[in-house]
Short mmCIF file of C-alpha atoms in Angstrom, two decimals:
data_model
loop_
_atom_site.label_atom_id
_atom_site.label_comp_id
_atom_site.label_asym_id
_atom_site.label_seq_id
_atom_site.Cartn_x
_atom_site.Cartn_y
_atom_site.Cartn_z
CA UNK A 1 91.23 110.34 102.88
CA UNK A 2 90.54 112.04 106.19
CA UNK A 3 87.28 113.72 107.16
CA UNK A 4 87.53 116.89 109.23
CA UNK A 5 84.56 117.96 111.33
CA UNK A 6 84.37 121.22 113.28
CA UNK A 7 80.65 120.92 113.94
CA UNK A 8 79.80 123.25 111.05
CA UNK A 9 81.90 122.05 108.12
CA UNK A 10 82.87 118.50 107.13
CA UNK A 11 85.39 118.50 104.29
CA UNK A 12 87.36 115.47 103.18
CA UNK A 13 91.11 115.85 102.79
CA UNK A 14 92.85 113.71 100.19
CA UNK A 15 96.61 113.53 100.10
CA UNK A 16 99.05 111.60 97.97
CA UNK A 17 102.02 109.79 99.44
CA UNK A 18 105.07 109.04 97.37
CA UNK A 19 105.70 105.81 99.30
CA UNK A 20 102.55 103.87 100.00
CA UNK A 21 101.92 102.63 103.54
CA UNK A 22 102.57 98.98 102.82
CA UNK A 23 105.24 96.46 103.78
CA UNK A 24 107.06 96.64 100.43
CA UNK A 25 108.72 99.73 99.00
CA UNK A 26 106.02 100.92 96.60
CA UNK A 27 106.45 104.39 95.21
CA UNK A 28 103.99 106.32 93.09
CA UNK A 29 103.75 109.67 91.39
CA UNK A 30 102.18 112.15 93.82
CA UNK A 31 100.86 114.22 90.91
CA UNK A 32 97.95 111.77 90.76
CA UNK A 33 96.42 113.94 93.48
CA UNK A 34 96.58 117.03 91.29
CA UNK A 35 95.10 115.09 88.36
CA UNK A 36 92.16 113.99 90.52
CA UNK A 37 91.39 117.51 91.71
CA UNK A 38 91.67 118.87 88.16
CA UNK A 39 89.26 116.18 87.00
CA UNK A 40 86.74 117.09 89.72
CA UNK A 41 87.02 120.75 88.69
CA UNK A 42 86.60 119.83 85.02
CA UNK A 43 83.51 117.73 85.80
CA UNK A 44 82.10 120.51 87.99
CA UNK A 45 82.17 122.82 84.97
CA UNK A 46 79.40 120.85 83.23
CA UNK A 47 78.06 118.23 85.70
CA UNK A 48 78.29 119.95 89.10
CA UNK A 49 75.70 117.62 90.65
CA UNK A 50 77.87 114.58 89.88
CA UNK A 51 81.06 115.44 91.76
CA UNK A 52 82.14 116.97 95.06
CA UNK A 53 83.43 120.56 94.92
CA UNK A 54 87.14 121.15 95.43
CA UNK A 55 87.33 123.58 98.35
CA UNK A 56 91.10 124.05 98.68
CA UNK A 57 94.26 122.60 97.24
CA UNK A 58 97.97 122.73 98.02
CA UNK A 59 100.17 121.49 95.19
CA UNK A 60 103.44 121.60 97.14
CA UNK A 61 102.13 119.29 99.85
CA UNK A 62 100.04 117.21 97.44
CA UNK A 63 96.65 117.46 99.09
CA UNK A 64 93.24 118.96 98.50
CA UNK A 65 90.00 119.39 100.42
CA UNK A 66 86.64 118.57 98.92
CA UNK A 67 83.07 118.60 100.07
CA UNK A 68 81.42 115.41 101.22
CA UNK A 69 78.32 114.73 99.18
CA UNK A 70 76.46 113.03 102.03
CA UNK A 71 76.70 110.30 104.61
CA UNK A 72 73.70 108.42 103.26
CA UNK A 73 75.11 107.84 99.77
CA UNK A 74 75.71 104.29 98.60
CA UNK A 75 77.53 103.26 95.50
CA UNK A 76 75.60 101.60 92.72
CA UNK A 77 77.41 98.29 93.04
CA UNK A 78 76.28 97.97 96.68
CA UNK A 79 72.71 98.78 95.72
CA UNK A 80 72.71 96.23 92.91
CA UNK A 81 74.16 93.56 95.19
CA UNK A 82 71.31 94.25 97.63
CA UNK A 83 68.84 94.07 94.72
CA UNK A 84 68.01 97.74 95.19
CA UNK A 85 67.75 99.33 91.79
CA UNK A 86 65.66 102.05 90.27
CA UNK A 87 65.24 103.29 86.73
CA UNK A 88 66.56 106.74 87.65
CA UNK A 89 69.78 105.20 89.02
CA UNK A 90 70.24 103.20 85.83
CA UNK A 91 69.61 106.33 83.77
CA UNK A 92 72.23 108.29 85.77
CA UNK A 93 74.69 105.41 85.47
CA UNK A 94 74.48 105.74 81.69
CA UNK A 95 73.91 109.49 81.37
CA UNK A 96 76.86 110.77 83.40
CA UNK A 97 79.59 108.79 81.59
CA UNK A 98 77.81 109.40 78.27
CA UNK A 99 77.89 113.14 78.90
CA UNK A 100 81.57 113.03 79.85
CA UNK A 101 82.46 111.04 76.72
CA UNK A 102 80.37 113.22 74.42
CA UNK A 103 82.01 116.35 75.80
CA UNK A 104 85.60 115.07 75.81
CA UNK A 105 85.76 112.72 72.80
CA UNK A 106 88.62 113.59 70.48
CA UNK A 107 90.17 116.21 72.77
CA UNK A 108 93.93 115.76 72.68
CA UNK A 109 94.46 118.27 75.48
CA UNK A 110 92.05 116.46 77.81
CA UNK A 111 93.64 113.13 76.92
CA UNK A 112 97.05 114.50 77.90
CA UNK A 113 95.75 116.29 81.00
CA UNK A 114 94.02 113.20 82.39
CA UNK A 115 96.46 110.51 81.26
CA UNK A 116 96.75 108.31 84.34
CA UNK A 117 98.20 105.15 82.82
CA UNK A 118 101.46 105.56 84.76
CA UNK A 119 99.45 105.74 87.99
CA UNK A 120 97.44 102.68 86.96
CA UNK A 121 100.65 100.73 86.41
CA UNK A 122 102.20 101.97 89.68
CA UNK A 123 99.11 101.43 91.83
CA UNK A 124 97.62 98.26 90.33
CA UNK A 125 99.77 96.36 87.83
CA UNK A 126 103.06 96.54 89.74
CA UNK A 127 101.83 95.77 93.27
CA UNK A 128 99.01 93.34 92.60
CA UNK A 129 100.13 91.40 89.56
CA UNK A 130 103.89 91.72 89.18
CA UNK A 131 104.80 91.67 92.87
CA UNK A 132 102.54 88.66 93.39
CA UNK A 133 104.29 86.97 90.48
CA UNK A 134 107.69 87.68 92.08
CA UNK A 135 106.56 86.21 95.40
CA UNK A 136 105.06 83.11 93.81
CA UNK A 137 107.38 82.13 90.95
CA UNK A 138 105.34 79.02 90.17
CA UNK A 139 102.45 81.35 89.24
CA UNK A 140 104.48 83.96 87.35
CA UNK A 141 103.07 82.98 83.96
CA UNK A 142 99.50 83.66 85.14
CA UNK A 143 100.14 87.01 86.80
CA UNK A 144 102.58 88.26 84.19
CA UNK A 145 100.20 87.10 81.46
CA UNK A 146 97.37 89.06 83.10
CA UNK A 147 99.53 92.18 83.29
CA UNK A 148 100.41 91.88 79.60
CA UNK A 149 96.78 91.36 78.59
CA UNK A 150 95.81 94.54 80.44
CA UNK A 151 98.78 96.34 78.90
CA UNK A 152 97.71 95.50 75.37
CA UNK A 153 94.37 97.29 75.93
CA UNK A 154 95.71 100.23 77.92
CA UNK A 155 99.00 100.90 76.12
CA UNK A 156 101.04 100.70 79.32
CA UNK A 157 104.43 99.03 79.36
CA UNK A 158 104.94 96.07 81.64
CA UNK A 159 108.46 94.97 82.49
CA UNK A 160 109.40 91.33 82.16
CA UNK A 161 109.87 89.63 85.54
#
């Protein structure tokens, strides 16, 4: 993500690379970028205060611009680690996902539209668990076992090393 600042506007630009900028050859589906912007637009339709607005998108070049919600925002995990918590934050933490689930539960079209299991496998399972297992054969059983445990709950397929 890159933040642009012309003194008046400060949008964030998110782009998706097919080959990640890492030492190994890791490739991912660039359509994850489109899925993210569609999700932000979907959320904006019923919880506009919970997500940044998509300002512009370019499907061919796999990027989109979105508003920045504010420089002073902190994520909830950071606040909890600093023992900074408030009832209204706890309420939001439960209300926002609850609203999303209540609105989308049982929708086959939304399930298909926002199916990101391939991305999850490409961005997390493959590089962190399976590649680590390949590099450290004496630990393969642990990392491969972890990948298979995750797979059984997410319905992703994990290749045997």
